Short mmCIF file of C-alpha atoms and ligand atoms in Angstrom, two decimals:
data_model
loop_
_atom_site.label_atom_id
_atom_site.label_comp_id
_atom_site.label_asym_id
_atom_site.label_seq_id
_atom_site.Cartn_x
_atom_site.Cartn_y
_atom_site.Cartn_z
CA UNK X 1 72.54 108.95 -109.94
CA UNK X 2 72.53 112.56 -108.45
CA UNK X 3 72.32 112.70 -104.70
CA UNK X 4 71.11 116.56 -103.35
CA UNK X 5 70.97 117.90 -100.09
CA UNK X 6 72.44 120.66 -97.96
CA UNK X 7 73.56 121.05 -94.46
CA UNK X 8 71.10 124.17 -93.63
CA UNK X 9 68.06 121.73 -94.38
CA UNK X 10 68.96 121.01 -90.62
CA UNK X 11 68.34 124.65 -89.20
CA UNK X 12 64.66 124.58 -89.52
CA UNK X 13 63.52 123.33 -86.13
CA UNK X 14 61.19 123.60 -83.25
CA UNK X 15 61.72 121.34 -80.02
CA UNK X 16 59.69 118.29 -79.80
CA UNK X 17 58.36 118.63 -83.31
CA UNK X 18 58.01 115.62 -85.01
CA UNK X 19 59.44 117.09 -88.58
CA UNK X 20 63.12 117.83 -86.96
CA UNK X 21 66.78 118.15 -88.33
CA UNK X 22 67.64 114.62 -86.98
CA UNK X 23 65.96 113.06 -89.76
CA UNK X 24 68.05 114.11 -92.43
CA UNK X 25 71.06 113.84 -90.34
CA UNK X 26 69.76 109.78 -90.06
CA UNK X 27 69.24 109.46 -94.00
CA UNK X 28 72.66 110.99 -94.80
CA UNK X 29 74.48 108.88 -92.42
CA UNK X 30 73.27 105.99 -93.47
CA UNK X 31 73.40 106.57 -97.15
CA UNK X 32 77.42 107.05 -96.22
CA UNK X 33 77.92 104.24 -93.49
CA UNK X 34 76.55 101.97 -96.23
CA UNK X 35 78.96 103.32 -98.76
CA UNK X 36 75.90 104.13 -101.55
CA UNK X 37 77.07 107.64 -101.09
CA UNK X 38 80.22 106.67 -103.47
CA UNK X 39 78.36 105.31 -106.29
CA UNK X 40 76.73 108.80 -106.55
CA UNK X 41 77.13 112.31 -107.02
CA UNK X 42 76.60 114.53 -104.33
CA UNK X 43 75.25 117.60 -105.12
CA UNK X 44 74.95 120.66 -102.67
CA UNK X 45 71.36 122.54 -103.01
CA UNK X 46 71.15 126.16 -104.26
CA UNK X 47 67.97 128.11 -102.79
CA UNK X 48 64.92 128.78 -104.99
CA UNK X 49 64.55 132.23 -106.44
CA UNK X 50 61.39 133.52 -105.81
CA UNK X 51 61.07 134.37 -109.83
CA UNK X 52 60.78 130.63 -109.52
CA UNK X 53 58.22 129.72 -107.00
CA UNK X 54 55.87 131.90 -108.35
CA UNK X 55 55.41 129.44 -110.59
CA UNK X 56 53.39 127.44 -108.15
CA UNK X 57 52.61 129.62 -105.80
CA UNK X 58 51.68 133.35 -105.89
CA UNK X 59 53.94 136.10 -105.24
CA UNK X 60 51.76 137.43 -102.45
CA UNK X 61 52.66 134.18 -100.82
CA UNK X 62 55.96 134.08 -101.42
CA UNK X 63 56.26 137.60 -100.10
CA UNK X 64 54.52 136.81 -96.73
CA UNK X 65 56.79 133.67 -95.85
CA UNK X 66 59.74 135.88 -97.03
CA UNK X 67 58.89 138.03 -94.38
CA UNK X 68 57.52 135.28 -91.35
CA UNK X 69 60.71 133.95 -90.51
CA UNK X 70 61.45 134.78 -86.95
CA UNK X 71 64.70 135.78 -85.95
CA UNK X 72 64.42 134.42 -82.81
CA UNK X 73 62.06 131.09 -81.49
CA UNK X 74 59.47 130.43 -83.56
CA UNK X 75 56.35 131.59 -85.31
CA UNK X 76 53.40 129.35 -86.25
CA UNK X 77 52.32 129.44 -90.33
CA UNK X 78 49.60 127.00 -89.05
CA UNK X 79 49.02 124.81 -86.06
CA UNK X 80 51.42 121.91 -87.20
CA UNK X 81 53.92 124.40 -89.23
CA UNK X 82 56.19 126.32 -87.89
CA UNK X 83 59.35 128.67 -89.18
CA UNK X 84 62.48 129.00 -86.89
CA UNK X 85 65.51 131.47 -87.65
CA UNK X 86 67.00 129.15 -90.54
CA UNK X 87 63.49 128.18 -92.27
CA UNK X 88 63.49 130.27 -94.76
CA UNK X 89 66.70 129.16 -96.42
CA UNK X 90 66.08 125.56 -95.59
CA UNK X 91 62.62 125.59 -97.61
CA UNK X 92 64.13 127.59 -100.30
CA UNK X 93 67.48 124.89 -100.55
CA UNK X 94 64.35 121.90 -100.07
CA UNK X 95 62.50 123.59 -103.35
CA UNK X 96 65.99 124.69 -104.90
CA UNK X 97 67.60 120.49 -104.65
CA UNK X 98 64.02 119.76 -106.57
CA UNK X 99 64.25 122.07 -109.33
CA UNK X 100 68.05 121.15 -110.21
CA UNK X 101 67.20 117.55 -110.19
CA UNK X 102 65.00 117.97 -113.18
CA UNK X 103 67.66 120.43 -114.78
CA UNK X 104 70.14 118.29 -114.12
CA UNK X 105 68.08 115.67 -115.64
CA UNK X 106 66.77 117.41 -118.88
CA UNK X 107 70.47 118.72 -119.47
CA UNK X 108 71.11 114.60 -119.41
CA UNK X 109 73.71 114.98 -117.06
CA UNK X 110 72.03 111.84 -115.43
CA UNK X 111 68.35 110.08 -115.18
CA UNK X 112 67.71 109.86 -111.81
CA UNK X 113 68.23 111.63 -108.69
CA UNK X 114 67.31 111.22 -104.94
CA UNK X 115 66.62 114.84 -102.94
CA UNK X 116 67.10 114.52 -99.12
CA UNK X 117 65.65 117.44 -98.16
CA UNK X 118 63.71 118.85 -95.40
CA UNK X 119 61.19 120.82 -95.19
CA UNK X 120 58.94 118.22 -96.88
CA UNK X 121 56.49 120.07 -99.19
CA UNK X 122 53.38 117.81 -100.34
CA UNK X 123 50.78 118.92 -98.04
CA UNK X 124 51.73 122.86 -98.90
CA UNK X 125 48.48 124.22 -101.52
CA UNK X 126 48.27 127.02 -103.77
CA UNK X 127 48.80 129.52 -101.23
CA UNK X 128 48.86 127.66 -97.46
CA UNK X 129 51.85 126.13 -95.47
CA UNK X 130 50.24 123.31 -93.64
CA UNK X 131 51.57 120.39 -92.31
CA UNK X 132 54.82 120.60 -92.17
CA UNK X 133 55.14 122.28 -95.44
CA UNK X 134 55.63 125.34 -97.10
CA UNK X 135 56.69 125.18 -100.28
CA UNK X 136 55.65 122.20 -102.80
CA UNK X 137 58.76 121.28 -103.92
CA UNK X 138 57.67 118.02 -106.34
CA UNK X 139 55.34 120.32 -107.71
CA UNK X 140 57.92 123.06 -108.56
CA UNK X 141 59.98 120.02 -109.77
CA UNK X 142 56.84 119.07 -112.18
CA UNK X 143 56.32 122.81 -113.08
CA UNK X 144 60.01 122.96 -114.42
CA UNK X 145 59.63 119.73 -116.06
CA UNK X 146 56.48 120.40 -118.16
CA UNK X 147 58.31 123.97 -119.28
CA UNK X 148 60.55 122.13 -120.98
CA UNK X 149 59.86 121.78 -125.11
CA UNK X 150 60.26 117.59 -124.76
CA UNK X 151 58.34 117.28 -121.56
CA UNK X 152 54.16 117.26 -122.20
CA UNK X 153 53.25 114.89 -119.25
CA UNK X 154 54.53 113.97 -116.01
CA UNK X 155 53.58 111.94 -113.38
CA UNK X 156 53.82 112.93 -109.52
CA UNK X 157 53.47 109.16 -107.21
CA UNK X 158 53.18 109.70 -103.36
CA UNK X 159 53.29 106.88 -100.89
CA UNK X 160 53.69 108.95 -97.72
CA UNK X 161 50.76 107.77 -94.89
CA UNK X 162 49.26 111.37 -95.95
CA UNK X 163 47.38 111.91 -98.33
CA UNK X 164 49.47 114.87 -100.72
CA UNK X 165 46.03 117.60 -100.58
CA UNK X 166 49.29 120.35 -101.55
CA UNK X 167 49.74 118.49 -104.69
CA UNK X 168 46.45 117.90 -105.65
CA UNK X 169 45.16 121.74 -105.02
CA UNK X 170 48.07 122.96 -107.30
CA UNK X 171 46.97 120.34 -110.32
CA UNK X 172 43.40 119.60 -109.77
CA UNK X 173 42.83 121.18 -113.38
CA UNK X 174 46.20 119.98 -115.09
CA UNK X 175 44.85 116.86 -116.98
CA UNK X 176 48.77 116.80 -118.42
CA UNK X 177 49.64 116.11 -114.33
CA UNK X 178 49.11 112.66 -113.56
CA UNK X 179 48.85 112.12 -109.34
CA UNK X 180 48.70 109.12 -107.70
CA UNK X 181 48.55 109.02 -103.70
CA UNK X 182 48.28 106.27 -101.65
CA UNK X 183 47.17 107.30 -97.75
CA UNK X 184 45.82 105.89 -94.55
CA UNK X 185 42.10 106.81 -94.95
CA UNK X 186 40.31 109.28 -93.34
CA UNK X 187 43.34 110.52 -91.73
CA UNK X 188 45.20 114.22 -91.27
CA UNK X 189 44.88 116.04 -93.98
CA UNK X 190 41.20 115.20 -94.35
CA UNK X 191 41.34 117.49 -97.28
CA UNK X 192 40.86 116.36 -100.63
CA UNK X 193 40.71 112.64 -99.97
CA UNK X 194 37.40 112.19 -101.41
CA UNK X 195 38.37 114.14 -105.02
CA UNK X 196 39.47 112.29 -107.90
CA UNK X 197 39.14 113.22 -111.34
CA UNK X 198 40.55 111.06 -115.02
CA UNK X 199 44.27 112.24 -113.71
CA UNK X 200 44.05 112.33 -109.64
CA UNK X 201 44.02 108.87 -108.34
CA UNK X 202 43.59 108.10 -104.79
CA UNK X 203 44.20 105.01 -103.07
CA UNK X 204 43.23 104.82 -99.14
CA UNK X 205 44.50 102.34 -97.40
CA UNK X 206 42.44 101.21 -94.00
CA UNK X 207 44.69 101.62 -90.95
CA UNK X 208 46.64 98.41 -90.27
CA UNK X 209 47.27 98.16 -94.25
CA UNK X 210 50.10 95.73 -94.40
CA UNK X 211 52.46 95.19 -97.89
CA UNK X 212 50.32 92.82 -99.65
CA UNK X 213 47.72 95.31 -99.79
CA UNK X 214 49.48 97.93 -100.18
CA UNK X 215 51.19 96.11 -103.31
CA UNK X 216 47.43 95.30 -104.57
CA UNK X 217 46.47 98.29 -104.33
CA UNK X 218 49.14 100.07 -106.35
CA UNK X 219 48.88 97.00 -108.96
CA UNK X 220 45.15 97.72 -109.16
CA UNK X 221 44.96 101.80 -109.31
CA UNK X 222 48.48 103.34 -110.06
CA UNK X 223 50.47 101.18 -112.59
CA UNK X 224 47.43 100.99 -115.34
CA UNK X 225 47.21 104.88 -114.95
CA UNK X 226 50.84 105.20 -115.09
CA UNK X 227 51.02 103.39 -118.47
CA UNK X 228 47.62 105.17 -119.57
CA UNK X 229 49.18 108.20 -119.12
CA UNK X 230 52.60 107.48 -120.95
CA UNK X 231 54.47 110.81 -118.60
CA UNK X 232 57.45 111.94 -120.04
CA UNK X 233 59.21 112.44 -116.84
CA UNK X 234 58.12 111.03 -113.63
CA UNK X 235 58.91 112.12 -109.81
CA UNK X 236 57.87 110.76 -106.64
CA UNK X 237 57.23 112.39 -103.03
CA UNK X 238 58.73 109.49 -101.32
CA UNK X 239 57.26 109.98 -97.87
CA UNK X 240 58.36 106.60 -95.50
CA UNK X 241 56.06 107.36 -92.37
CA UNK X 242 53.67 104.78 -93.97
CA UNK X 243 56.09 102.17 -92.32
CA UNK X 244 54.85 100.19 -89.16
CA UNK X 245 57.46 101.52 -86.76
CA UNK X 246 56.47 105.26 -87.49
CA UNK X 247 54.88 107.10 -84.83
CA UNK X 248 52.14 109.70 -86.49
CA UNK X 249 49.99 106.90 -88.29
CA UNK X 250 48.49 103.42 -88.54
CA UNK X 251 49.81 101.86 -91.44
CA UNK X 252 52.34 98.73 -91.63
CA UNK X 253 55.01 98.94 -94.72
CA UNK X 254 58.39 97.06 -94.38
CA UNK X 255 61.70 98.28 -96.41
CA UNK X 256 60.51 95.44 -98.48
CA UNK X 257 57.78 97.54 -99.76
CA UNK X 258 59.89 100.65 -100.68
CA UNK X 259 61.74 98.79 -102.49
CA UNK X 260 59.13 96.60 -103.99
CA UNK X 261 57.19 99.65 -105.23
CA UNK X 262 60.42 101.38 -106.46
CA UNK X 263 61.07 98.74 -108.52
CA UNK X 264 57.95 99.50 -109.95
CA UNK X 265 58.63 102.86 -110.22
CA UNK X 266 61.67 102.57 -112.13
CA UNK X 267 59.87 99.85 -115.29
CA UNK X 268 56.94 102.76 -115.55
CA UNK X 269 60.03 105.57 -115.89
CA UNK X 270 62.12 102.85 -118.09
CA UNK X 271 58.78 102.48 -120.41
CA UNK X 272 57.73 105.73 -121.04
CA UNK X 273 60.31 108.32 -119.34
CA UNK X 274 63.47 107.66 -120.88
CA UNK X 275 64.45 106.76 -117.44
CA UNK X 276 63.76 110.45 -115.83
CA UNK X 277 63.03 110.06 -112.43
CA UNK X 278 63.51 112.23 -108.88
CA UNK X 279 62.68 111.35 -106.04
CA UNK X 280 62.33 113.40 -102.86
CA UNK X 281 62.03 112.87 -99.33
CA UNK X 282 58.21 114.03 -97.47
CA UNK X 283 57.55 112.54 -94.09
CA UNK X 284 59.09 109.58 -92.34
CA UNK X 285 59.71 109.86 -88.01
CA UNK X 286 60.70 106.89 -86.60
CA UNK X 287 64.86 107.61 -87.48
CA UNK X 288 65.59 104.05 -87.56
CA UNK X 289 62.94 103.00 -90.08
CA UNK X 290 63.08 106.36 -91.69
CA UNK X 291 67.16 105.44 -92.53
CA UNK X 292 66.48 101.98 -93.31
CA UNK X 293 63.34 102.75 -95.75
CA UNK X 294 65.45 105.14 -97.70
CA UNK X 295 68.08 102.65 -98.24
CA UNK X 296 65.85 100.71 -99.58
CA UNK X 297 64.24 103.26 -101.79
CA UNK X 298 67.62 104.81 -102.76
CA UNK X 299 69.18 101.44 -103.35
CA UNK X 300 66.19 99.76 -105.48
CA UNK X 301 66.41 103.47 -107.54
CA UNK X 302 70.23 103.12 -108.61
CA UNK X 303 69.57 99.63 -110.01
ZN1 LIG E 1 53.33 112.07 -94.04
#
């Protein structure tokens, strides 16, 4: 199991903003001080070219957040995303620890790998940065995948609180893309939440959702799709602020949960994947839950 991050994820920040370097400081410590860090390979993240995001998003974006970053205090991309001196590089290392995870992967160098990575990227679209995002990095992941000759479908999973409207713009017409997203209903992004097509599968979940329903839900709506769709590789936008400590939303997930559903995770990837799986970190702000959920996530994945 591949572990990737980098340091410079940490200099994209804006005081008092929820999405802040401390987050990723908390995962990485605790994936050390509980020693999981040894029975995996750490891998430092390489920025994205741009040759590469264009393959999800157009140059003409590219080209305008290559040229927002500030290089002093901040600038606003929208009203919840922000670039600092720093962002640039951080959200091109985020997208760049994606990418390698599936190369890494489809060079069978290993079968699974965990990105902790900041900024998170499943709410960024076609051609918008929006909350918090602003590059999708599982969908650049699923992009590389799918160009590979052995890989004809993959499946993107996403149990943030929010709703992944980034991921969903970019495949809306990709029937070989299957997307499954749990979210707290009518809730931020309040974009896309009502589409669904044969291969976008939405699950709300009513604020107060505890893990029994959550697990019912998944049961019920993701695992049959999963298997119906038989993806070659699969990767997950493993987002923890659906857990009841967290401060932006209203749901009530316990570690338990993580790992519960990453168990699940890893018999769909076993079944039909050959065992390719990455997983990469999206939102999650209480630290303390936020560290404990990812040991759960991390440590259900390596089994
Ligand atoms: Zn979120």
């Amino acid at each position: 199991m591949y572990l990737y991050t980098h340091p410079d994820c940490e200099n994209h920040k804006l005081a008092q903003h929820p999405e802040r370097p401390e987050r990723l400081r908390a995962v990485i410590n605790r994936l050390v001080e509980t020693g999981m860090t040894q029975d995996m390979k750490v891998k430092l993240a390489e920025e994205l070219s741009d040759d590469v995001l264009i393959h999800v998003h157009p140059s003409r974006y590219v080209e305008t957040i290559n040229r927002s970053e500030p290089t002093i205090s901040t600038v606003r991309l929208d009203p919840d995303t922000y670039m600092s001196p720093g962002s640039l590089r951080a959200a091109k290392l985020a997208a760049g620890a994606c990418v390698a995870a599936v190369n890494d992967i489809l060079r069978e160098k290993t079968d699974r790998a965990f990105c902790a990575i900041r900024p998170p990227g499943h709410h960024a679209e076609v051609a918008a940065a929006m909350g918090f995002c602003i590059f999708n990095n599982i969908a650049l992941a699923a992009e590389t995948a799918l160009a590979h000759p052995d890989i004809n479908r993959v499946a993107i999973v996403d149990f943030d609180v929010h709703h992944c409207n980034g991921t969903v713009d970019i495949f809306k017409d990709r029937p070989e893309v299957l997307v499954c997203s749990s979210f707290q209903e009518n809730y931020y992004p309040y974009r896309y939440l009502d589409f669904s097509n044969e291969h976008i599968v939405n699950s709300p979940l009513p604020e107060g959702t505890d893990g029994k329903s959550f697990r019912a839900a998944i049961e019920r709506d993701w695992l049959p799709a999963l298997d119906s769709h038989q993806p070659d590789f699969l990767l997950i936008s493993a987002g923890f602020d659906a857990h009841e400590q967290d401060p932006l939303a209203g749901l009530c997930l316990h570690e338990a949960d993580y790992s519960w559903i990453t168990a699940q995770l890893l018999c769909i990837a076993t079944n039909h994947s050959q065992g390719r799986i990455i997983s990469t970190l999206e939102g999650g702000y209480d630290l303390s839950a936020l560290a404990s959920s990812v040991e759960a996530h991390v440590s259900a994945l390596m089994q």
